[in-house]
Each structure stands twice: as structure tokens, then as C-alpha cells.
């Protein structure tokens, strides 16, 4: 099997060349620069070298010069494959230094391999020892090499100057905006994380403090000795499910703390909310009635399950604070259809079918001015020290991240309804 050394400082270029040569029966060695390639070639001379020109440590021209001055390497075909040095003078210099071919990137795979085949075939038919260069010839090549480097340096300098000039036109505004955005994003993530942890811990801390692992252990042990026909068996199954749900919530909190990327899954929204009801009831307290009205024929949705937990936790906690005593919170799901564009407070919903998740409360409600700022970062109706104003801003962001849509309606003294719409998926 013939062996080729491919030399390029870009990983994607090396990958493409490797796949191409391997598919044509070549053994491939890779190098990131000329010095690495020269070491590989001197250690075990290949049947072919394909090299880029512009590389760190040692460029392709220097590698070519070393190879053609080495008695063991000078007869090995050397192909230049470049996207930077593409002028006629660049090609002439490479050919004068002993290159067997000069190919400009990108080249179609079939064309490239045909050229390689020609070079390899020619090297097998005629292998004359290259004549020793005179001092004048070597001096001329050095001069050409230096001129090529200077020319490319000038081109790169002009490109950088042009790029800098374009950036300087709006750099002040962009820098300020980016700084504010990064600061706001960091504050948003951190504040919401701490708010979520604190809110959940306040509602269900005793569940986590009772050592979920011990509960699961005793539940499993009891299930092993209790007959499945016994009424107690069903109770033990429910205990184990509750403990497993608590363990899952703990895992979700750890995932939020590590800022893990979104993991969207196809879920049954009704079943997901069913599993959350006990936790939500603990969150809102005994004085508030939590009513769950699951809709029929509600299709599956593609969302991050942890985000559903976060959305409902936020809505229910806000509803609890708005009620501030005895009252009712109603969670509903249903399929809904908009035959035309639905103009809502926070954007337009395009025509089509959607899965609707709504949380309504009998709290104090909000006026129009409050509603107009509700999802803005740092806006809050709570007293100083009682809220960061980042909760609903984050909910708005994660709904959008899951390709959803959010809306809210409220009037003073008539409570509030939050609505989230997701695109339905095939199946239920």
C-alpha cells in the first residue's frame, strides 16, 4: 500500500485529504506543519508528499527545500496544495524549487486525484537526479521566496487593515452593547438559577432532606416481600415513584447549576404535569387550591422536560405570591387552532394548531402598564429584596429556545393567566 504524508495546519483540510487518499488505497500520515512532516519523512520516506504552503513553525516552501536537498527524499514526488499562495509567481517558485505539481484549493476530488495519479506515474517512469543548483540559482530562489513572503504579508496586512476599518465604524456601540448583553446574560442565568434552587428548596426541602436513597431502598425491599395482589403493594409503588421523582428533580437542579445545554425530547405534556403535581402543591402551600384540568387528545411536544418543570414552578410561585392567602390556581392543557394570525401582547402567533399550556390564578391581577414590561429583565412588582425581576425574563427566553410562544392576560382584581404554546408533534 503506497504511503502519503499530508501537511496542513487546518484539521478540516487534513480530514478531507485523509478520506480522499484512504478511499483510493493510500496509507496516510498527517502533519500540522513542515517540521513535523520533515521528521516523518526522514524517519520513514513515503511515496508522496502533499503540502500546504502557509503554515506555522515551517512553511511549505521551506519543507520543499529541505526535501529536495535530502538525498533520501529528493526523488519523492512533492505536490503543493494551497489556497493562499496562488499567484503565477508563487507557482513558478515552487516548481523552480523542485515541486512536481502545483494545485490551488479547492479542487474537485476527481480532478485532484487524477493529477496525483499523473504525478506518481511520471515519477515512476523518470527519476533523474536533479542537478545541483548553482549559487546564482539558489540566490534567485531565496530572493523569490522572500518576495513571496513579503507579498503575502502585505496582502494579509491590507486585509487586516480593511477588517479593522470596518469594525471601527461601529466598534464603540457594538462593544458597549456586547458588554451589556454579556453582563445581563450572566446575571440572568445566575439569578434564575439561585431563584429556582431557593424556591424549590423552600417548597420541598423536607423531601430532599429525608434521604431519597433510603426511601427508595426501603420501598424496593418492601416490594420484594409484599405480594403484588396486596393493597399495600400499590401504595409502595406510589412511594417509590414519588422518591424517584424527587431524585429526578435533584438531578435537574444539578444540571441547571452546570449550565448544561438544552436537551429537547418528545414528551407527553399531560403525563409530565401529572408527575409534578405533588411538588407543585407543596410549593403553593395548603391555603391555595391547585386544580389540574388535562385536555383530551393533547399531542406530544418536543421540549426540554427540565424546562417544563422550570416554567410551571415559576408560574405557580408567582401565582402563589399574587394570591397571598387563600385562592385557586388552575393548570390546563388543550389543543387549540388559530385559523389566521393571532395578534397577542408579545408578538404574533402564526396560523396553525398548537398545544396550549395555561396557568390561571385568582390573585390580584395586573394593570396594562405592568403587563407591557412583564418580561423585561429586572422588572418586578415585588418589594425590594423579594424578587430579582429575572424569573419571567428567563421563562420567556427558554420558551423561545424550545420554539414556543408565550402570552399573558390580566386585569386588576381579576387574576392572571399565563399561556404557553408549543407546536404539536406526530403521535400523542
Coordinates of C-alpha atoms in Angstrom, one line a residue:
X1 CA 0.0 0.0 0.0
X2 CA 1.5 3.4 -1.0
X3 CA 2.0 5.9 1.7
X4 CA 1.5 9.7 1.6
X5 CA 2.3 12.4 4.1
X6 CA -0.3 15.2 4.0
X7 CA 0.7 18.5 5.5
X8 CA -1.8 21.2 6.6
X9 CA -2.4 23.3 9.7
X10 CA -6.2 23.1 9.3
X11 CA -7.8 20.0 10.8
X12 CA -10.7 20.0 8.3
X13 CA -8.3 20.0 5.3
X14 CA -6.4 17.1 6.8
X15 CA -9.6 15.2 7.3
X16 CA -10.8 15.7 3.7
X17 CA -7.4 14.7 2.3
X18 CA -7.2 11.6 4.5
X19 CA -10.7 10.5 3.4
X20 CA -9.8 11.1 -0.2
X21 CA -6.5 9.2 -0.2
X22 CA -7.8 6.4 2.0
X23 CA -10.6 5.8 -0.4
X24 CA -8.0 5.4 -3.2
X25 CA -6.0 2.8 -1.3
X26 CA -3.3 5.0 0.3
X27 CA -1.9 4.8 3.7
X28 CA -2.0 8.3 5.2
X29 CA 0.2 10.1 7.7
X30 CA -0.7 13.6 8.9
X31 CA 1.4 16.6 9.8
X32 CA 0.4 20.1 11.0
X33 CA 3.5 21.9 9.7
X34 CA 6.6 21.4 7.7
X35 CA 8.9 20.5 10.6
X36 CA 6.6 17.7 11.7
X37 CA 6.3 16.4 8.1
X38 CA 10.1 16.5 7.6
X39 CA 10.6 14.4 10.7
X40 CA 8.1 11.8 9.5
X41 CA 9.6 11.7 6.0
X42 CA 13.2 11.3 7.3
X43 CA 12.1 8.6 9.7
X44 CA 10.3 6.6 7.0
X45 CA 10.3 8.1 3.4
X46 CA 6.9 8.0 1.8
X47 CA 5.9 7.6 -1.8
X48 CA 4.3 11.0 -1.9
X49 CA 4.2 14.3 -0.1
X50 CA 1.2 16.7 -0.4
X51 CA 1.7 20.0 1.4
X52 CA 0.1 23.4 2.0
X53 CA 2.4 26.4 1.9
X54 CA 1.2 28.8 4.6
X55 CA 1.8 27.1 7.9
X56 CA 3.3 27.8 11.3
X57 CA 6.7 26.6 12.5
X58 CA 7.9 25.6 9.0
X59 CA 6.1 26.6 5.8
X60 CA 5.7 24.5 2.7
X61 CA 8.4 26.3 0.7
X62 CA 10.9 25.5 3.4
X63 CA 9.8 21.9 3.6
X64 CA 10.1 21.6 -0.1
X65 CA 13.6 23.0 0.0
X66 CA 14.7 20.5 2.7
X67 CA 13.2 17.5 0.9
X68 CA 14.8 18.4 -2.4
X69 CA 18.2 18.8 -0.7
X70 CA 18.0 15.5 1.1
X71 CA 19.4 12.5 -0.9
X72 CA 16.8 10.1 0.6
X73 CA 13.8 12.4 -0.1
X74 CA 14.7 14.4 -3.3
X75 CA 13.2 11.8 -5.6
X76 CA 9.8 11.7 -3.7
X77 CA 7.0 13.4 -5.6
X78 CA 6.1 16.7 -3.9
X79 CA 2.7 18.2 -4.6
X80 CA 1.9 21.7 -3.4
X81 CA -1.8 22.2 -2.5
X82 CA -2.5 25.8 -1.5
X83 CA -5.3 28.3 -1.1
X84 CA -3.1 31.3 -0.1
X85 CA -0.1 31.3 -2.4
X86 CA -2.0 31.2 -5.8
X87 CA -0.1 33.7 -8.0
X88 CA 1.8 32.7 -11.1
X89 CA 5.0 33.8 -9.3
X90 CA 4.2 31.5 -6.4
X91 CA 3.7 28.6 -8.7
X92 CA 6.9 29.4 -10.6
X93 CA 8.9 29.5 -7.3
X94 CA 7.5 26.1 -6.2
X95 CA 8.3 24.5 -9.5
X96 CA 11.7 26.0 -9.6
X97 CA 12.4 24.6 -6.2
X98 CA 11.5 21.1 -7.4
X99 CA 7.8 20.7 -6.8
X100 CA 6.1 18.1 -9.1
X101 CA 2.7 19.8 -9.2
X102 CA 1.1 23.0 -8.0
X103 CA -2.7 22.7 -7.2
X104 CA -4.9 25.5 -6.0
X105 CA -7.6 24.8 -3.4
X106 CA -10.3 24.0 -3.7
X107 CA -10.1 21.4 -6.4
X108 CA -12.8 18.8 -7.3
X109 CA -11.8 15.4 -5.8
X110 CA -11.7 13.6 -9.1
X111 CA -9.6 16.3 -10.7
X112 CA -7.3 16.3 -7.7
X113 CA -6.8 12.5 -7.7
X114 CA -6.2 12.4 -11.4
X115 CA -3.5 15.0 -11.0
X116 CA -2.0 12.9 -8.2
X117 CA -2.0 9.8 -10.4
X118 CA -0.2 11.7 -13.2
X119 CA 2.5 12.9 -10.8
X120 CA 3.0 9.4 -9.3
X121 CA 3.1 7.7 -12.7
X122 CA 5.6 10.3 -14.0
X123 CA 7.9 9.8 -11.0
X124 CA 8.0 6.0 -11.7
X125 CA 8.8 6.4 -15.3
X126 CA 11.6 9.0 -15.0
X127 CA 13.6 9.5 -11.8
X128 CA 16.6 11.6 -12.8
X129 CA 18.8 13.1 -10.1
X130 CA 18.1 16.8 -10.0
X131 CA 21.1 18.8 -11.0
X132 CA 22.9 20.7 -8.3
X133 CA 21.9 24.3 -8.2
X134 CA 24.4 27.0 -8.8
X135 CA 24.9 29.7 -6.3
X136 CA 23.2 32.2 -8.6
X137 CA 20.1 29.9 -8.9
X138 CA 19.9 29.4 -5.2
X139 CA 20.3 33.1 -4.6
X140 CA 17.5 33.7 -7.1
X141 CA 15.2 31.3 -5.4
X142 CA 15.9 32.8 -2.0
X143 CA 15.0 36.2 -3.4
X144 CA 11.8 34.8 -5.0
X145 CA 10.9 33.2 -1.7
X146 CA 11.5 36.4 0.3
X147 CA 9.4 38.3 -2.3
X148 CA 6.6 35.8 -1.9
X149 CA 6.6 36.1 1.8
X150 CA 6.6 39.9 1.7
X151 CA 3.8 39.9 -0.9
X152 CA 1.6 37.7 1.3
X153 CA 2.5 39.7 4.4
X154 CA 1.4 42.9 2.6
X155 CA -1.8 41.2 1.4
X156 CA -2.6 40.0 4.9
X157 CA -1.8 43.4 6.3
X158 CA -4.2 45.1 3.9
X159 CA -6.9 42.6 4.7
X160 CA -6.4 43.2 8.4
X161 CA -6.5 47.0 7.9
X162 CA -9.7 46.7 5.9
X163 CA -11.3 44.5 8.6
X164 CA -10.2 46.9 11.3
X165 CA -11.5 49.8 9.5
X166 CA -14.9 48.1 9.1
X167 CA -15.0 47.3 12.7
X168 CA -14.0 50.7 13.8
X169 CA -17.1 52.2 12.2
X170 CA -19.3 50.8 14.9
X171 CA -16.9 49.4 17.5
X172 CA -17.9 51.8 20.3
X173 CA -21.6 51.0 20.1
X174 CA -21.1 47.3 19.5
X175 CA -18.6 47.0 22.3
X176 CA -21.0 48.7 24.7
X177 CA -23.9 46.6 23.6
X178 CA -21.9 43.3 23.8
X179 CA -20.6 44.2 27.3
X180 CA -24.2 44.9 28.5
X181 CA -25.5 41.8 26.8
X182 CA -22.9 39.5 28.4
X183 CA -23.4 41.1 31.8
X184 CA -27.1 40.8 31.5
X185 CA -26.9 37.2 30.3
X186 CA -24.6 36.2 33.2
X187 CA -26.9 37.9 35.7
X188 CA -29.9 36.3 34.2
X189 CA -28.6 32.8 34.3
X190 CA -27.1 33.1 37.8
X191 CA -30.1 34.9 39.4
X192 CA -32.6 32.5 37.9
X193 CA -30.5 29.5 39.0
X194 CA -30.4 30.7 42.5
X195 CA -34.0 31.8 42.5
X196 CA -35.1 28.3 41.2
X197 CA -33.0 26.5 43.7
X198 CA -34.2 28.6 46.6
X199 CA -37.9 28.4 45.5
X200 CA -37.8 24.6 45.0
X201 CA -35.8 24.1 48.2
X202 CA -38.3 26.2 50.2
X203 CA -41.2 24.1 49.0
X204 CA -39.9 20.6 49.1
X205 CA -36.7 20.8 51.2
X206 CA -38.0 18.2 53.7
X207 CA -38.4 15.7 50.8
X208 CA -34.8 16.0 49.8
X209 CA -33.6 16.1 53.5
X210 CA -35.3 12.7 54.1
X211 CA -32.6 10.9 52.1
X212 CA -34.3 9.8 48.9
X213 CA -31.9 6.9 48.6
X214 CA -33.1 5.5 51.9
X215 CA -36.7 5.8 50.8
X216 CA -36.0 4.0 47.6
X217 CA -34.1 1.3 49.4
X218 CA -36.8 0.6 51.9
X219 CA -39.5 0.8 49.2
X220 CA -37.7 -1.7 47.0
X221 CA -37.1 -4.1 49.9
X222 CA -40.7 -3.9 50.9
X223 CA -41.9 -4.6 47.3
X224 CA -39.8 -7.7 47.2
X225 CA -41.6 -9.2 50.2
X226 CA -45.2 -7.8 49.6
X227 CA -47.4 -9.8 47.2
X228 CA -48.5 -7.9 44.1
X229 CA -52.1 -8.6 44.9
X230 CA -51.9 -6.9 48.3
X231 CA -53.3 -3.3 48.5
X232 CA -50.1 -2.3 50.2
X233 CA -48.2 -3.2 47.1
X234 CA -49.8 -0.3 45.1
X235 CA -49.0 2.1 47.9
X236 CA -45.4 1.1 47.9
X237 CA -45.2 1.5 44.2
X238 CA -46.5 5.1 44.6
X239 CA -43.9 5.8 47.3
X240 CA -41.1 4.6 45.1
X241 CA -42.5 6.7 42.2
X242 CA -42.5 9.8 44.4
X243 CA -39.0 9.1 45.6
X244 CA -37.8 8.7 42.0
X245 CA -39.4 11.9 41.1
X246 CA -37.6 13.7 43.9
X247 CA -34.3 12.2 42.7
X248 CA -35.1 13.4 39.2
X249 CA -35.7 16.9 40.4
X250 CA -32.4 16.9 42.2
X251 CA -30.7 15.9 39.0
X252 CA -32.4 18.7 37.1
X253 CA -31.2 21.2 39.7
X254 CA -27.6 20.0 39.3
X255 CA -27.9 20.2 35.5
X256 CA -29.1 23.9 35.8
X257 CA -26.2 24.7 38.1
X258 CA -23.7 23.4 35.5
X259 CA -25.5 25.3 32.7
X260 CA -25.9 22.2 30.6
X261 CA -27.2 22.7 27.0
X262 CA -30.8 22.2 26.1
X263 CA -31.9 18.6 25.7
X264 CA -35.2 18.5 23.8
X265 CA -37.2 15.3 23.9
X266 CA -40.6 14.2 22.7
X267 CA -42.8 14.2 25.8
X268 CA -46.4 13.7 26.8
X269 CA -47.3 17.0 28.4
X270 CA -50.2 15.7 30.5
X271 CA -48.1 12.8 31.9
X272 CA -45.2 15.2 32.7
X273 CA -47.5 17.6 34.7
X274 CA -49.1 14.6 36.4
X275 CA -45.7 13.7 37.9
X276 CA -45.2 17.3 39.1
X277 CA -48.5 17.8 40.9
X278 CA -47.3 16.8 44.4
X279 CA -44.3 19.0 44.2
X280 CA -46.3 22.0 42.9
X281 CA -48.9 21.6 45.7
X282 CA -46.1 21.7 48.2
X283 CA -44.8 24.8 46.5
X284 CA -48.0 26.8 46.6
X285 CA -49.0 25.8 50.1
X286 CA -52.0 24.4 51.8
X287 CA -54.2 27.5 51.7
X288 CA -54.2 27.6 47.9
X289 CA -56.2 25.0 45.8
X290 CA -54.3 23.7 42.9
X291 CA -56.6 22.4 40.2
X292 CA -55.4 20.3 37.2
X293 CA -57.5 20.1 34.1
X294 CA -55.8 18.0 31.5
X295 CA -57.2 18.3 28.0
X296 CA -58.1 15.4 25.7
X297 CA -56.2 14.4 22.6
X298 CA -53.2 16.6 23.6
X299 CA -50.4 15.8 21.2
X300 CA -46.8 15.3 22.2
X301 CA -44.4 18.3 22.2
X302 CA -40.7 18.5 21.5
X303 CA -39.2 20.4 24.5
X304 CA -36.6 20.0 27.3
X305 CA -38.5 18.3 30.1
X306 CA -36.5 20.3 32.7
X307 CA -37.8 23.5 31.1
X308 CA -41.4 22.4 31.7
X309 CA -40.6 22.0 35.3
X310 CA -39.0 25.4 35.4
X311 CA -42.0 27.1 33.6
X312 CA -44.6 25.6 35.9
X313 CA -42.6 26.2 39.0
X314 CA -42.2 29.9 38.1
X315 CA -45.8 30.4 37.1
X316 CA -47.2 28.7 40.2
X317 CA -44.8 30.5 42.6
X318 CA -45.8 33.9 41.0
X319 CA -49.4 32.9 41.3
X320 CA -49.0 32.0 45.0
X321 CA -47.4 35.4 45.7
X322 CA -50.2 37.2 43.8
X323 CA -52.9 35.4 45.8
X324 CA -51.2 36.0 49.1
X325 CA -53.6 33.9 51.1
X326 CA -56.5 31.6 50.1
X327 CA -57.3 31.2 46.4
X328 CA -57.1 28.9 43.4
X329 CA -54.5 28.1 40.7
X330 CA -55.7 26.2 37.6
X331 CA -53.4 24.4 35.2
X332 CA -54.9 23.4 31.9
X333 CA -53.7 21.8 28.6
X334 CA -55.6 21.6 25.3
X335 CA -55.2 21.6 21.6
X336 CA -56.0 24.9 20.0
X337 CA -56.2 26.2 16.5
X338 CA -55.6 29.7 15.0
X339 CA -57.1 29.9 11.5
X340 CA -55.3 33.3 11.0
X341 CA -52.6 35.3 12.6
X342 CA -53.2 35.6 16.3
X343 CA -52.2 39.1 17.5
X344 CA -51.1 38.8 21.1
X345 CA -49.4 41.1 23.5
X346 CA -45.9 39.7 22.9
X347 CA -45.9 39.0 19.2
X348 CA -48.0 37.4 16.5
X349 CA -48.8 33.7 16.5
X350 CA -48.9 32.2 13.0
X351 CA -51.9 30.2 11.8
X352 CA -52.0 26.6 12.7
X353 CA -52.6 24.0 15.5
X354 CA -50.8 24.4 18.9
X355 CA -50.6 22.6 22.2
X356 CA -51.7 25.2 24.8
X357 CA -50.4 25.1 28.4
X358 CA -52.1 27.7 30.7
X359 CA -51.7 28.6 34.4
X360 CA -54.5 30.8 35.8
X361 CA -54.9 32.3 39.3
X362 CA -57.4 34.2 41.4
X363 CA -54.7 36.7 42.5
X364 CA -54.7 40.5 42.5
X365 CA -54.0 40.8 38.7
X366 CA -52.0 43.4 36.9
X367 CA -52.7 46.7 35.0
X368 CA -51.8 47.3 31.4
X369 CA -48.6 49.2 32.2
X370 CA -47.3 46.3 34.3
X371 CA -48.2 43.8 31.6
X372 CA -46.2 45.9 29.0
X373 CA -43.0 45.4 31.0
X374 CA -43.6 42.0 32.5
X375 CA -40.9 40.0 30.6
X376 CA -38.3 42.7 30.7
X377 CA -35.2 41.8 32.7
X378 CA -35.1 43.3 36.2
X379 CA -38.7 44.4 36.1
X380 CA -40.6 43.3 39.2
X381 CA -43.7 44.2 41.1
X382 CA -42.4 42.7 44.3
X383 CA -40.9 44.7 47.2
X384 CA -37.2 45.4 47.4
X385 CA -35.4 42.2 48.3
X386 CA -38.3 40.0 47.4
X387 CA -37.5 39.3 43.8
X388 CA -34.8 39.8 41.2
X389 CA -37.1 40.6 38.3
X390 CA -35.4 37.9 36.2
X391 CA -37.8 35.0 36.6
X392 CA -40.2 35.8 33.8
X393 CA -37.5 37.1 31.6
X394 CA -35.8 33.8 31.8
X395 CA -39.1 31.9 31.2
X396 CA -39.6 34.0 28.1
X397 CA -36.1 33.0 26.9
X398 CA -36.5 29.3 27.5
X399 CA -39.9 29.2 25.8
X400 CA -38.4 30.8 22.7
X401 CA -35.5 28.4 23.0
X402 CA -38.0 25.5 22.7
X403 CA -39.6 27.1 19.6
X404 CA -42.6 28.1 21.7
X405 CA -44.7 31.2 22.2
X406 CA -45.8 32.9 25.5
X407 CA -48.6 35.3 26.3
X408 CA -50.3 36.7 29.4
X409 CA -53.6 38.3 30.2
X410 CA -54.6 40.0 33.4
X411 CA -56.8 42.8 34.9
X412 CA -56.6 44.3 38.4
X413 CA -58.7 42.2 40.8
X414 CA -59.4 39.5 38.2
X415 CA -56.4 37.4 38.4
X416 CA -53.8 36.4 35.7
X417 CA -53.5 33.8 33.0
X418 CA -50.1 32.8 31.5
X419 CA -50.3 30.8 28.2
X420 CA -47.5 28.9 26.5
X421 CA -48.0 27.4 23.0
X422 CA -45.9 24.6 21.5
X423 CA -46.0 23.1 18.1
X424 CA -47.6 19.6 18.2
X425 CA -45.6 16.6 17.1
X426 CA -46.8 13.4 15.5
X427 CA -48.3 11.0 17.9
X428 CA -49.7 11.5 21.4

